[in-house]
PDB file of C-alpha atoms and ligand atoms in Angstrom:
ATOM      1  CA  MET A   1       4.267  18.745   2.936  1.00  0.00           C
ATOM      2  CA  SER A   2       3.940  22.221   0.838  1.00  0.00           C
ATOM      3  CA  GLU A   3       5.218  24.937   1.249  1.00  0.00           C
ATOM      4  CA  LEU A   4       3.950  27.153   3.972  1.00  0.00           C
ATOM      5  CA  VAL A   5       4.581  30.692   1.753  1.00  0.00           C
ATOM      6  CA  LEU A   6       5.196  29.908  -1.478  1.00  0.00           C
ATOM      7  CA  LEU A   7       7.913  32.756  -3.683  1.00  0.00           C
ATOM      8  CA  ASP A   8       8.594  33.302  -7.301  1.00  0.00           C
ATOM      9  CA  THR A   9      10.311  35.782  -8.751  1.00  0.00           C
ATOM     10  CA  ARG A  10      10.580  37.411 -12.375  1.00  0.00           C
ATOM     11  CA  GLU A  11      11.662  40.861 -13.527  1.00  0.00           C
ATOM     12  CA  GLY A  12      12.591  41.604 -10.410  1.00  0.00           C
ATOM     13  CA  ILE A  13       9.194  41.635  -8.165  1.00  0.00           C
ATOM     14  CA  ALA A  14       9.294  38.766  -6.063  1.00  0.00           C
ATOM     15  CA  THR A  15       5.414  37.513  -5.068  1.00  0.00           C
ATOM     16  CA  LEU A  16       4.901  35.843  -1.972  1.00  0.00           C
ATOM     17  CA  THR A  17       2.148  33.386  -1.399  1.00  0.00           C
ATOM     18  CA  ILE A  18       0.944  32.323   1.886  1.00  0.00           C
ATOM     19  CA  ASN A  19      -0.180  28.654   0.821  1.00  0.00           C
ATOM     20  CA  ARG A  20      -2.803  27.135   3.353  1.00  0.00           C
ATOM     21  CA  PRO A  21      -5.696  27.512   1.515  1.00  0.00           C
ATOM     22  CA  GLU A  22      -7.582  24.509   3.532  1.00  0.00           C
ATOM     23  CA  VAL A  23      -8.246  26.675   6.304  1.00  0.00           C
ATOM     24  CA  LEU A  24      -8.175  30.138   3.886  1.00  0.00           C
ATOM     25  CA  ASN A  25      -4.536  30.860   5.002  1.00  0.00           C
ATOM     26  CA  ALA A  26      -4.329  31.121   8.262  1.00  0.00           C
ATOM     27  CA  LEU A  27      -1.550  32.060  10.028  1.00  0.00           C
ATOM     28  CA  ASN A  28       0.497  29.634  12.820  1.00  0.00           C
ATOM     29  CA  GLY A  29       3.585  30.212  14.117  1.00  0.00           C
ATOM     30  CA  ASP A  30       5.469  27.732  11.199  1.00  0.00           C
ATOM     31  CA  THR A  31       3.959  29.800   8.179  1.00  0.00           C
ATOM     32  CA  LEU A  32       5.147  33.375  10.155  1.00  0.00           C
ATOM     33  CA  GLU A  33       8.286  31.829  10.934  1.00  0.00           C
ATOM     34  CA  ALA A  34       8.302  30.823   6.940  1.00  0.00           C
ATOM     35  CA  LEU A  35       7.518  34.153   5.978  1.00  0.00           C
ATOM     36  CA  ARG A  36       9.663  35.687   7.906  1.00  0.00           C
ATOM     37  CA  GLN A  37      12.785  33.370   6.362  1.00  0.00           C
ATOM     38  CA  LYS A  38      11.314  34.337   2.868  1.00  0.00           C
ATOM     39  CA  ILE A  39      11.328  38.407   3.848  1.00  0.00           C
ATOM     40  CA  ALA A  40      14.532  38.097   5.235  1.00  0.00           C
ATOM     41  CA  VAL A  41      15.687  37.189   2.048  1.00  0.00           C
ATOM     42  CA  LEU A  42      13.712  39.427  -0.300  1.00  0.00           C
ATOM     43  CA  ASP A  43      15.855  42.422   1.719  1.00  0.00           C
ATOM     44  CA  SER A  44      19.274  41.435   0.881  1.00  0.00           C
ATOM     45  CA  ASP A  45      18.316  40.263  -2.855  1.00  0.00           C
ATOM     46  CA  PRO A  46      19.611  42.932  -5.109  1.00  0.00           C
ATOM     47  CA  GLU A  47      17.324  41.368  -8.125  1.00  0.00           C
ATOM     48  CA  VAL A  48      14.779  42.021  -6.368  1.00  0.00           C
ATOM     49  CA  ARG A  49      12.627  45.753  -6.640  1.00  0.00           C
ATOM     50  CA  VAL A  50       9.442  45.199  -5.410  1.00  0.00           C
ATOM     51  CA  VAL A  51       7.257  42.652  -3.362  1.00  0.00           C
ATOM     52  CA  ILE A  52       3.989  41.166  -4.152  1.00  0.00           C
ATOM     53  CA  LEU A  53       1.624  39.704  -1.325  1.00  0.00           C
ATOM     54  CA  THR A  54      -1.520  37.458  -1.984  1.00  0.00           C
ATOM     55  CA  GLY A  55      -3.206  34.465   0.084  1.00  0.00           C
ATOM     56  CA  ALA A  56      -3.239  30.972  -2.223  1.00  0.00           C
ATOM     57  CA  GLY A  57      -7.296  30.141  -3.568  1.00  0.00           C
ATOM     58  CA  GLU A  58      -9.788  31.752  -4.678  1.00  0.00           C
ATOM     59  CA  LYS A  59     -11.504  32.893  -0.994  1.00  0.00           C
ATOM     60  CA  ALA A  60      -8.469  34.361   1.470  1.00  0.00           C
ATOM     61  CA  PHE A  61      -6.186  36.547   1.577  1.00  0.00           C
ATOM     62  CA  VAL A  62      -6.073  35.422   5.249  1.00  0.00           C
ATOM     63  CA  ALA A  63      -8.627  34.905   7.527  1.00  0.00           C
ATOM     64  CA  GLY A  64      -6.348  35.886  10.675  1.00  0.00           C
ATOM     65  CA  ALA A  65      -4.470  33.983  13.066  1.00  0.00           C
ATOM     66  CA  ASP A  66      -5.293  30.030  13.416  1.00  0.00           C
ATOM     67  CA  ILE A  67      -7.861  29.953  16.152  1.00  0.00           C
ATOM     68  CA  ALA A  68      -7.539  26.185  16.503  1.00  0.00           C
ATOM     69  CA  ARG A  69      -4.177  26.963  17.854  1.00  0.00           C
ATOM     70  CA  MET A  70      -4.834  29.657  19.791  1.00  0.00           C
ATOM     71  CA  ARG A  71      -7.754  28.552  21.789  1.00  0.00           C
ATOM     72  CA  ASP A  72      -5.463  26.551  24.722  1.00  0.00           C
ATOM     73  CA  LEU A  73      -2.930  29.536  24.739  1.00  0.00           C
ATOM     74  CA  GLY A  74      -2.355  30.671  28.350  1.00  0.00           C
ATOM     75  CA  PRO A  75      -1.669  34.479  28.848  1.00  0.00           C
ATOM     76  CA  LEU A  76       2.305  34.160  28.483  1.00  0.00           C
ATOM     77  CA  ALA A  77       2.413  31.872  25.134  1.00  0.00           C
ATOM     78  CA  ALA A  78      -0.405  34.537  23.620  1.00  0.00           C
ATOM     79  CA  ARG A  79       1.395  37.223  24.355  1.00  0.00           C
ATOM     80  CA  ASP A  80       4.711  35.594  22.518  1.00  0.00           C
ATOM     81  CA  MET A  81       2.356  34.528  19.860  1.00  0.00           C
ATOM     82  CA  ALA A  82       1.340  38.456  19.171  1.00  0.00           C
ATOM     83  CA  LEU A  83       5.308  39.210  19.567  1.00  0.00           C
ATOM     84  CA  LEU A  84       6.393  37.505  17.199  1.00  0.00           C
ATOM     85  CA  ALA A  85       3.534  38.382  14.968  1.00  0.00           C
ATOM     86  CA  GLN A  86       4.421  41.913  15.558  1.00  0.00           C
ATOM     87  CA  ALA A  87       8.097  41.339  14.812  1.00  0.00           C
ATOM     88  CA  VAL A  88       7.287  38.952  11.101  1.00  0.00           C
ATOM     89  CA  LEU A  89       4.740  42.178   9.985  1.00  0.00           C
ATOM     90  CA  ASN A  90       7.441  45.134  11.419  1.00  0.00           C
ATOM     91  CA  ASP A  91       9.942  43.361   9.086  1.00  0.00           C
ATOM     92  CA  LEU A  92       8.039  43.371   6.400  1.00  0.00           C
ATOM     93  CA  GLU A  93       6.806  47.378   6.734  1.00  0.00           C
ATOM     94  CA  ARG A  94      10.850  47.432   7.390  1.00  0.00           C
ATOM     95  CA  CYS A  95      11.942  45.552   4.672  1.00  0.00           C
ATOM     96  CA  ARG A  96      13.927  48.152   1.870  1.00  0.00           C
ATOM     97  CA  LYS A  97      11.879  46.713  -0.806  1.00  0.00           C
ATOM     98  CA  PRO A  98       7.910  48.174  -1.041  1.00  0.00           C
ATOM     99  CA  VAL A  99       5.681  45.711  -0.249  1.00  0.00           C
ATOM    100  CA  ILE A 100       2.401  45.612  -1.877  1.00  0.00           C
ATOM    101  CA  ALA A 101      -1.024  43.135  -0.851  1.00  0.00           C
ATOM    102  CA  ALA A 102      -2.448  41.870  -3.408  1.00  0.00           C
ATOM    103  CA  VAL A 103      -5.748  41.417  -1.661  1.00  0.00           C
ATOM    104  CA  ASN A 104      -7.872  38.445  -3.015  1.00  0.00           C
ATOM    105  CA  GLY A 105     -10.565  37.428  -0.644  1.00  0.00           C
ATOM    106  CA  TYR A 106     -10.927  37.548   3.220  1.00  0.00           C
ATOM    107  CA  ALA A 107      -8.293  39.797   5.157  1.00  0.00           C
ATOM    108  CA  LEU A 108      -9.722  39.156   8.729  1.00  0.00           C
ATOM    109  CA  GLY A 109      -7.538  39.510  12.190  1.00  0.00           C
ATOM    110  CA  GLY A 110      -4.433  38.985  11.727  1.00  0.00           C
ATOM    111  CA  GLY A 111      -4.779  38.947   7.669  1.00  0.00           C
ATOM    112  CA  CYS A 112      -6.069  42.424   7.855  1.00  0.00           C
ATOM    113  CA  GLU A 113      -3.226  43.710  10.429  1.00  0.00           C
ATOM    114  CA  LEU A 114      -0.770  41.532   7.768  1.00  0.00           C
ATOM    115  CA  ALA A 115      -1.953  43.707   4.582  1.00  0.00           C
ATOM    116  CA  MET A 116      -1.386  46.789   7.087  1.00  0.00           C
ATOM    117  CA  ALA A 117       2.243  46.217   7.374  1.00  0.00           C
ATOM    118  CA  CYS A 118       2.129  46.257   3.308  1.00  0.00           C
ATOM    119  CA  ASP A 119       3.017  49.690   1.765  1.00  0.00           C
ATOM    120  CA  LEU A 120      -0.407  49.097  -0.094  1.00  0.00           C
ATOM    121  CA  ARG A 121      -2.902  47.273  -0.895  1.00  0.00           C
ATOM    122  CA  VAL A 122      -4.995  46.310  -4.012  1.00  0.00           C
ATOM    123  CA  ALA A 123      -7.793  44.593  -3.347  1.00  0.00           C
ATOM    124  CA  SER A 124     -10.407  42.003  -5.889  1.00  0.00           C
ATOM    125  CA  GLU A 125     -13.572  42.895  -5.328  1.00  0.00           C
ATOM    126  CA  SER A 126     -14.550  39.651  -3.688  1.00  0.00           C
ATOM    127  CA  ALA A 127     -12.110  41.077  -0.501  1.00  0.00           C
ATOM    128  CA  ARG A 128     -13.529  41.616   2.856  1.00  0.00           C
ATOM    129  CA  PHE A 129     -12.287  42.940   5.308  1.00  0.00           C
ATOM    130  CA  GLY A 130     -12.215  43.341   9.086  1.00  0.00           C
ATOM    131  CA  GLN A 131     -11.187  42.746  12.429  1.00  0.00           C
ATOM    132  CA  PRO A 132     -13.395  40.622  14.564  1.00  0.00           C
ATOM    133  CA  GLU A 133     -11.216  39.530  17.518  1.00  0.00           C
ATOM    134  CA  VAL A 134     -14.701  40.875  19.635  1.00  0.00           C
ATOM    135  CA  ASN A 135     -16.720  37.528  18.671  1.00  0.00           C
ATOM    136  CA  LEU A 136     -13.511  35.501  19.890  1.00  0.00           C
ATOM    137  CA  GLY A 137     -13.712  37.008  22.722  1.00  0.00           C
ATOM    138  CA  ILE A 138      -9.950  39.002  22.489  1.00  0.00           C
ATOM    139  CA  ILE A 139      -8.900  42.296  20.691  1.00  0.00           C
ATOM    140  CA  PRO A 140      -6.403  42.880  17.779  1.00  0.00           C
ATOM    141  CA  GLY A 141      -2.956  41.393  19.029  1.00  0.00           C
ATOM    142  CA  TRP A 142      -1.217  42.044  15.854  1.00  0.00           C
ATOM    143  CA  ALA A 143      -0.752  45.597  15.820  1.00  0.00           C
ATOM    144  CA  GLY A 144      -4.102  46.016  14.507  1.00  0.00           C
ATOM    145  CA  THR A 145      -5.385  48.525  17.337  1.00  0.00           C
ATOM    146  CA  GLN A 146      -1.626  51.066  15.778  1.00  0.00           C
ATOM    147  CA  ARG A 147      -1.774  50.414  12.544  1.00  0.00           C
ATOM    148  CA  LEU A 148      -6.037  50.473  11.722  1.00  0.00           C
ATOM    149  CA  PRO A 149      -6.342  54.187  13.435  1.00  0.00           C
ATOM    150  CA  ARG A 150      -3.095  55.256  11.363  1.00  0.00           C
ATOM    151  CA  LEU A 151      -4.926  54.686   8.044  1.00  0.00           C
ATOM    152  CA  VAL A 152      -8.293  55.452   8.415  1.00  0.00           C
ATOM    153  CA  GLY A 153      -8.669  57.502  11.755  1.00  0.00           C
ATOM    154  CA  LYS A 154      -9.244  56.471  15.149  1.00  0.00           C
ATOM    155  CA  GLY A 155     -13.151  56.687  14.387  1.00  0.00           C
ATOM    156  CA  ARG A 156     -13.757  54.743  11.599  1.00  0.00           C
ATOM    157  CA  ALA A 157     -11.097  51.935  13.301  1.00  0.00           C
ATOM    158  CA  LEU A 158     -13.047  52.186  16.226  1.00  0.00           C
ATOM    159  CA  GLU A 159     -16.078  51.012  14.506  1.00  0.00           C
ATOM    160  CA  LEU A 160     -14.524  48.043  12.981  1.00  0.00           C
ATOM    161  CA  ILE A 161     -12.629  46.880  16.339  1.00  0.00           C
ATOM    162  CA  LEU A 162     -15.563  47.556  18.268  1.00  0.00           C
ATOM    163  CA  THR A 163     -18.348  45.811  16.193  1.00  0.00           C
ATOM    164  CA  GLY A 164     -15.967  42.948  14.504  1.00  0.00           C
ATOM    165  CA  ASP A 165     -18.008  43.636  11.682  1.00  0.00           C
ATOM    166  CA  MET A 166     -16.285  42.797   7.887  1.00  0.00           C
ATOM    167  CA  VAL A 167     -16.515  45.775   5.086  1.00  0.00           C
ATOM    168  CA  ASP A 168     -15.905  45.075   1.222  1.00  0.00           C
ATOM    169  CA  ALA A 169     -13.635  46.011  -1.177  1.00  0.00           C
ATOM    170  CA  GLN A 170     -14.916  49.257  -2.377  1.00  0.00           C
ATOM    171  CA  GLU A 171     -16.075  50.367   1.766  1.00  0.00           C
ATOM    172  CA  ALA A 172     -12.485  49.665   2.661  1.00  0.00           C
ATOM    173  CA  TRP A 173     -11.452  51.648  -0.384  1.00  0.00           C
ATOM    174  CA  ARG A 174     -13.692  54.690   0.476  1.00  0.00           C
ATOM    175  CA  ILE A 175     -12.106  55.007   4.040  1.00  0.00           C
ATOM    176  CA  GLY A 176      -8.818  54.334   2.920  1.00  0.00           C
ATOM    177  CA  LEU A 177      -8.050  50.976   3.675  1.00  0.00           C
ATOM    178  CA  VAL A 178      -6.951  49.688   0.491  1.00  0.00           C
ATOM    179  CA  ASN A 179      -5.134  51.802  -2.764  1.00  0.00           C
ATOM    180  CA  LYS A 180      -7.156  50.374  -5.449  1.00  0.00           C
ATOM    181  CA  VAL A 181     -10.329  47.811  -6.094  1.00  0.00           C
ATOM    182  CA  VAL A 182      -9.975  45.858  -9.227  1.00  0.00           C
ATOM    183  CA  PRO A 183     -12.170  43.151 -10.417  1.00  0.00           C
ATOM    184  CA  HIS A 184     -10.731  39.366  -9.247  1.00  0.00           C
ATOM    185  CA  ALA A 185      -9.308  37.790 -12.539  1.00  0.00           C
ATOM    186  CA  GLU A 186      -7.307  41.605 -12.653  1.00  0.00           C
ATOM    187  CA  LEU A 187      -6.194  41.637  -9.135  1.00  0.00           C
ATOM    188  CA  LEU A 188      -1.880  39.623  -9.441  1.00  0.00           C
ATOM    189  CA  PRO A 189      -1.839  42.146 -13.256  1.00  0.00           C
ATOM    190  CA  GLU A 190      -2.798  44.948 -11.480  1.00  0.00           C
ATOM    191  CA  ALA A 191      -0.664  44.526  -8.328  1.00  0.00           C
ATOM    192  CA  ARG A 192       2.450  43.147 -10.590  1.00  0.00           C
ATOM    193  CA  LYS A 193       1.505  46.590 -12.905  1.00  0.00           C
ATOM    194  CA  LEU A 194       1.896  48.836  -9.763  1.00  0.00           C
ATOM    195  CA  ALA A 195       5.284  46.688  -8.865  1.00  0.00           C
ATOM    196  CA  LEU A 196       6.599  47.113 -12.221  1.00  0.00           C
ATOM    197  CA  LYS A 197       5.874  51.020 -12.256  1.00  0.00           C
ATOM    198  CA  ILE A 198       7.733  51.183  -8.854  1.00  0.00           C
ATOM    199  CA  ALA A 199      10.411  49.013  -9.763  1.00  0.00           C
ATOM    200  CA  ALA A 200      10.788  51.829 -12.602  1.00  0.00           C
ATOM    201  CA  ARG A 201      11.642  53.960  -9.985  1.00  0.00           C
ATOM    202  CA  SER A 202      15.477  54.661  -8.466  1.00  0.00           C
ATOM    203  CA  GLN A 203      15.687  51.697  -6.209  1.00  0.00           C
ATOM    204  CA  VAL A 204      17.549  54.861  -3.416  1.00  0.00           C
ATOM    205  CA  ALA A 205      14.844  57.078  -3.453  1.00  0.00           C
ATOM    206  CA  THR A 206      11.875  54.608  -3.045  1.00  0.00           C
ATOM    207  CA  ARG A 207      13.833  52.918  -0.458  1.00  0.00           C
ATOM    208  CA  LEU A 208      14.374  56.691   1.322  1.00  0.00           C
ATOM    209  CA  CYS A 209      10.951  57.316   1.045  1.00  0.00           C
ATOM    210  CA  LYS A 210       9.571  54.403   2.679  1.00  0.00           C
ATOM    211  CA  GLU A 211      12.038  54.868   5.590  1.00  0.00           C
ATOM    212  CA  ALA A 212      11.005  58.433   5.694  1.00  0.00           C
ATOM    213  CA  VAL A 213       7.033  57.982   5.854  1.00  0.00           C
ATOM    214  CA  HIS A 214       7.141  54.543   8.290  1.00  0.00           C
ATOM    215  CA  HIS A 215      10.244  55.712  10.367  1.00  0.00           C
ATOM    216  CA  GLY A 216       8.730  59.483  10.532  1.00  0.00           C
ATOM    217  CA  LEU A 217       5.380  58.965  11.810  1.00  0.00           C
ATOM    218  CA  GLU A 218       6.686  56.916  15.194  1.00  0.00           C
ATOM    219  CA  LEU A 219       8.308  60.725  15.882  1.00  0.00           C
ATOM    220  CA  ASP A 220       7.302  63.828  16.911  1.00  0.00           C
ATOM    221  CA  SER A 221       6.593  66.409  13.815  1.00  0.00           C
ATOM    222  CA  ALA A 222       9.921  68.470  14.728  1.00  0.00           C
ATOM    223  CA  ARG A 223      12.382  65.161  14.497  1.00  0.00           C
ATOM    224  CA  ALA A 224       9.996  64.143  11.807  1.00  0.00           C
ATOM    225  CA  GLY A 225      11.177  66.834   9.596  1.00  0.00           C
ATOM    226  CA  ILE A 226      14.716  66.782  10.622  1.00  0.00           C
ATOM    227  CA  PHE A 227      15.007  63.239   9.933  1.00  0.00           C
ATOM    228  CA  GLU A 228      13.331  63.768   6.448  1.00  0.00           C
ATOM    229  CA  ALA A 229      15.726  66.563   5.548  1.00  0.00           C
ATOM    230  CA  ASP A 230      18.283  64.159   6.257  1.00  0.00           C
ATOM    231  CA  LEU A 231      17.525  61.563   4.275  1.00  0.00           C
ATOM    232  CA  PHE A 232      16.715  64.711   1.471  1.00  0.00           C
ATOM    233  CA  GLY A 233      20.609  65.606   1.778  1.00  0.00           C
ATOM    234  CA  LEU A 234      21.536  61.977   1.507  1.00  0.00           C
ATOM    235  CA  CYS A 235      19.631  61.376  -1.701  1.00  0.00           C
ATOM    236  CA  PHE A 236      21.966  64.345  -2.878  1.00  0.00           C
ATOM    237  CA  SER A 237      25.291  61.982  -2.467  1.00  0.00           C
ATOM    238  CA  THR A 238      23.312  59.414  -5.321  1.00  0.00           C
ATOM    239  CA  ALA A 239      24.289  59.000  -8.592  1.00  0.00           C
ATOM    240  CA  ASP A 240      20.010  58.842  -9.411  1.00  0.00           C
ATOM    241  CA  GLN A 241      19.520  62.172  -7.866  1.00  0.00           C
ATOM    242  CA  LYS A 242      22.439  63.861 -10.637  1.00  0.00           C
ATOM    243  CA  GLU A 243      21.087  61.384 -13.419  1.00  0.00           C
ATOM    244  CA  GLY A 244      17.482  62.327 -12.526  1.00  0.00           C
ATOM    245  CA  MET A 245      17.879  66.060 -12.085  1.00  0.00           C
ATOM    246  CA  SER A 246      20.107  65.738 -15.045  1.00  0.00           C
ATOM    247  CA  ALA A 247      17.450  63.869 -17.407  1.00  0.00           C
ATOM    248  CA  PHE A 248      14.398  66.502 -16.712  1.00  0.00           C
ATOM    249  CA  LEU A 249      16.655  69.439 -17.975  1.00  0.00           C
ATOM    250  CA  GLU A 250      18.008  67.269 -21.028  1.00  0.00           C
ATOM    251  CA  LYS A 251      14.472  66.214 -21.567  1.00  0.00           C
ATOM    252  CA  ARG A 252      14.953  63.153 -21.523  1.00  0.00           C
ATOM    253  CA  LYS A 253      14.470  59.528 -19.947  1.00  0.00           C
ATOM    254  CA  ALA A 254      16.351  58.650 -16.665  1.00  0.00           C
ATOM    255  CA  GLN A 255      18.630  55.573 -16.575  1.00  0.00           C
ATOM    256  CA  PHE A 256      18.856  54.894 -12.661  1.00  0.00           C
ATOM    257  CA  ARG A 257      21.688  52.927 -11.517  1.00  0.00           C
ATOM    258  CA  ASP A 258      20.398  52.324  -7.567  1.00  0.00           C
ATOM    259  CA  ALA A 259      23.665  53.724  -6.586  1.00  0.00           C
TER     260      ALA A 259
HETATM  261  N1  LIG B 301      -7.882  30.112  12.286  1.00  0.00           N
HETATM  262  C1  LIG B 301      -8.424  28.463  11.887  1.00  0.00           C
HETATM  263  N2  LIG B 301      -8.977  27.919  10.472  1.00  0.00           N
HETATM  264  C2  LIG B 301      -9.969  29.003   9.938  1.00  0.00           C
HETATM  265  C3  LIG B 301      -9.561  30.178  10.285  1.00  0.00           C
HETATM  266  C4  LIG B 301      -8.993  30.817  11.371  1.00  0.00           C
HETATM  267  N3  LIG B 301      -8.699  31.890  11.300  1.00  0.00           N
HETATM  268  N4  LIG B 301     -10.665  30.634   9.314  1.00  0.00           N
HETATM  269  C5  LIG B 301     -11.344  29.394   8.523  1.00  0.00           C
HETATM  270  N5  LIG B 301     -10.637  28.346   8.701  1.00  0.00           N
HETATM  271  C6  LIG B 301     -11.018  27.368   8.634  1.00  0.00           C
HETATM  272  C7  LIG B 301     -11.835  26.464   8.876  1.00  0.00           C
HETATM  273  O1  LIG B 301     -12.097  26.310  10.274  1.00  0.00           O
HETATM  274  C8  LIG B 301     -12.837  25.956   7.718  1.00  0.00           C
HETATM  275  O2  LIG B 301     -12.379  24.643   8.306  1.00  0.00           O
HETATM  276  P1  LIG B 301     -12.482  23.051   8.089  1.00  0.00           P
HETATM  277  O3  LIG B 301     -12.944  23.014   6.908  1.00  0.00           O
HETATM  278  O4  LIG B 301     -11.227  22.282   8.889  1.00  0.00           O
HETATM  279  O5  LIG B 301     -13.871  22.781   9.245  1.00  0.00           O
HETATM  280  C9  LIG B 301     -11.894  26.393   6.796  1.00  0.00           C
HETATM  281  O6  LIG B 301     -11.106  27.588   7.201  1.00  0.00           O
HETATM  282  C10 LIG B 301     -12.818  27.055   5.650  1.00  0.00           C
HETATM  283  O7  LIG B 301     -13.605  28.123   6.846  1.00  0.00           O
HETATM  284  P2  LIG B 301     -15.119  28.379   7.218  1.00  0.00           P
HETATM  285  O8  LIG B 301     -15.823  26.588   6.515  1.00  0.00           O
HETATM  286  O9  LIG B 301     -15.736  28.919   7.821  1.00  0.00           O
HETATM  287  O10 LIG B 301     -15.565  29.026   5.526  1.00  0.00           O
HETATM  288  P3  LIG B 301     -17.126  29.924   4.913  1.00  0.00           P
HETATM  289  O11 LIG B 301     -16.940  30.443   3.859  1.00  0.00           O
HETATM  290  O12 LIG B 301     -17.560  29.710   5.791  1.00  0.00           O
HETATM  291  O13 LIG B 301     -16.229  31.274   6.051  1.00  0.00           O
HETATM  292  C11 LIG B 301     -14.817  33.288   7.118  1.00  0.00           C
HETATM  293  C12 LIG B 301     -15.392  32.245   6.183  1.00  0.00           C
HETATM  294  C13 LIG B 301     -15.946  33.753   7.044  1.00  0.00           C
HETATM  295  C14 LIG B 301     -14.119  33.891   6.724  1.00  0.00           C
HETATM  296  C15 LIG B 301     -15.044  31.668   8.249  1.00  0.00           C
HETATM  297  O14 LIG B 301     -14.157  30.960   7.491  1.00  0.00           O
HETATM  298  C16 LIG B 301     -14.264  32.567   9.121  1.00  0.00           C
HETATM  299  O15 LIG B 301     -15.214  33.583   9.946  1.00  0.00           O
HETATM  300  N6  LIG B 301     -13.076  32.704  10.121  1.00  0.00           N
HETATM  301  C17 LIG B 301     -12.293  33.367  11.175  1.00  0.00           C
HETATM  302  C18 LIG B 301     -11.943  34.748  11.000  1.00  0.00           C
HETATM  303  C19 LIG B 301     -11.448  34.915  12.375  1.00  0.00           C
HETATM  304  O16 LIG B 301     -11.853  35.314  13.094  1.00  0.00           O
HETATM  305  N7  LIG B 301      -9.906  35.554  12.399  1.00  0.00           N
HETATM  306  C20 LIG B 301      -9.571  36.505  13.211  1.00  0.00           C
HETATM  307  C21 LIG B 301      -9.106  35.883  14.275  1.00  0.00           C
HETATM  308  S1  LIG B 301      -7.975  35.714  15.928  1.00  0.00           S
HETATM  309  C22 LIG B 301      -6.979  36.658  15.371  1.00  0.00           C
HETATM  310  O17 LIG B 301      -6.626  37.127  13.890  1.00  0.00           O
HETATM  311  C23 LIG B 301      -6.162  37.989  16.062  1.00  0.00           C
HETATM  312  C24 LIG B 301      -5.625  38.239  16.516  1.00  0.00           C
HETATM  313  O18 LIG B 301      -5.358  40.179  15.863  1.00  0.00           O
HETATM  314  C25 LIG B 301      -4.020  38.045  14.967  1.00  0.00           C
END
């Protein structure tokens, strides 16, 4: 059996590919588990600076949770499955490396939820996004009801969730669901270009930026302010802060050491 999640690392950029193209990369328990293991490896690999997540084949990023595996579940098993998937998506969001979704086709249900757990989303012109769970008699269960309104606002999120309609890549860009839309053939090169740009920054700073945004959003604004100030202060314990500011004042390019 071929690997469910492929991993390829070059020049500090790791590319993870969900690899079940025969079912449009639908996510079953084994694939979620494989993804979780790969994320743990990447998180602790000092050679990896940025992660790109994509889907195998030409048609789909991920067409959702595996419906064939879900149909006969009872309530507790369905709840456990939702909790497992939420934990994997949280691992992705909390991973210390910035994660870019390169959305190469359908990103539906759990696929849209997976893309939203990434830090940035670059979409092919042929990508399609949606939360079609209502068409199956269920609700989004992998934190779509939470991440979608945070990204696009409550009204637009409810429109997508209540109708189950798909939107194309341009509309997804217009409502703030994706950062950039590119021709299909340029998707991976563009995602890689963005990854290399971020990889050239201080890794300590990018890690703390990510933490400040994701963790800060879970706090009330007073606590989030203190948390941000704490992380800001922490930057001043690093060599990269001294180097970054010295390089600016000396009109030269900074040489970050990620320390
Ligand atoms: N689960 C299991 N199998 C899936 C799948 C899914 N989510 N999506 C596609 N497949 C399978 C199809 O059953 C089909 O298999 P066979 O060749 O064995 O028949 C194969 O992938 C190709 O799919 P289609 O023939 O349907 O391809 P298409 O081009 O005609 O349509 C599509 C593409 C519009 C994406 C359509 O496949 C589709 O609507 N898929 C389901 C999308 C969906 O409802 N996703 C949400 C799932 S629920 C969820 O994710 C809950 C949650 O919150 C986590």
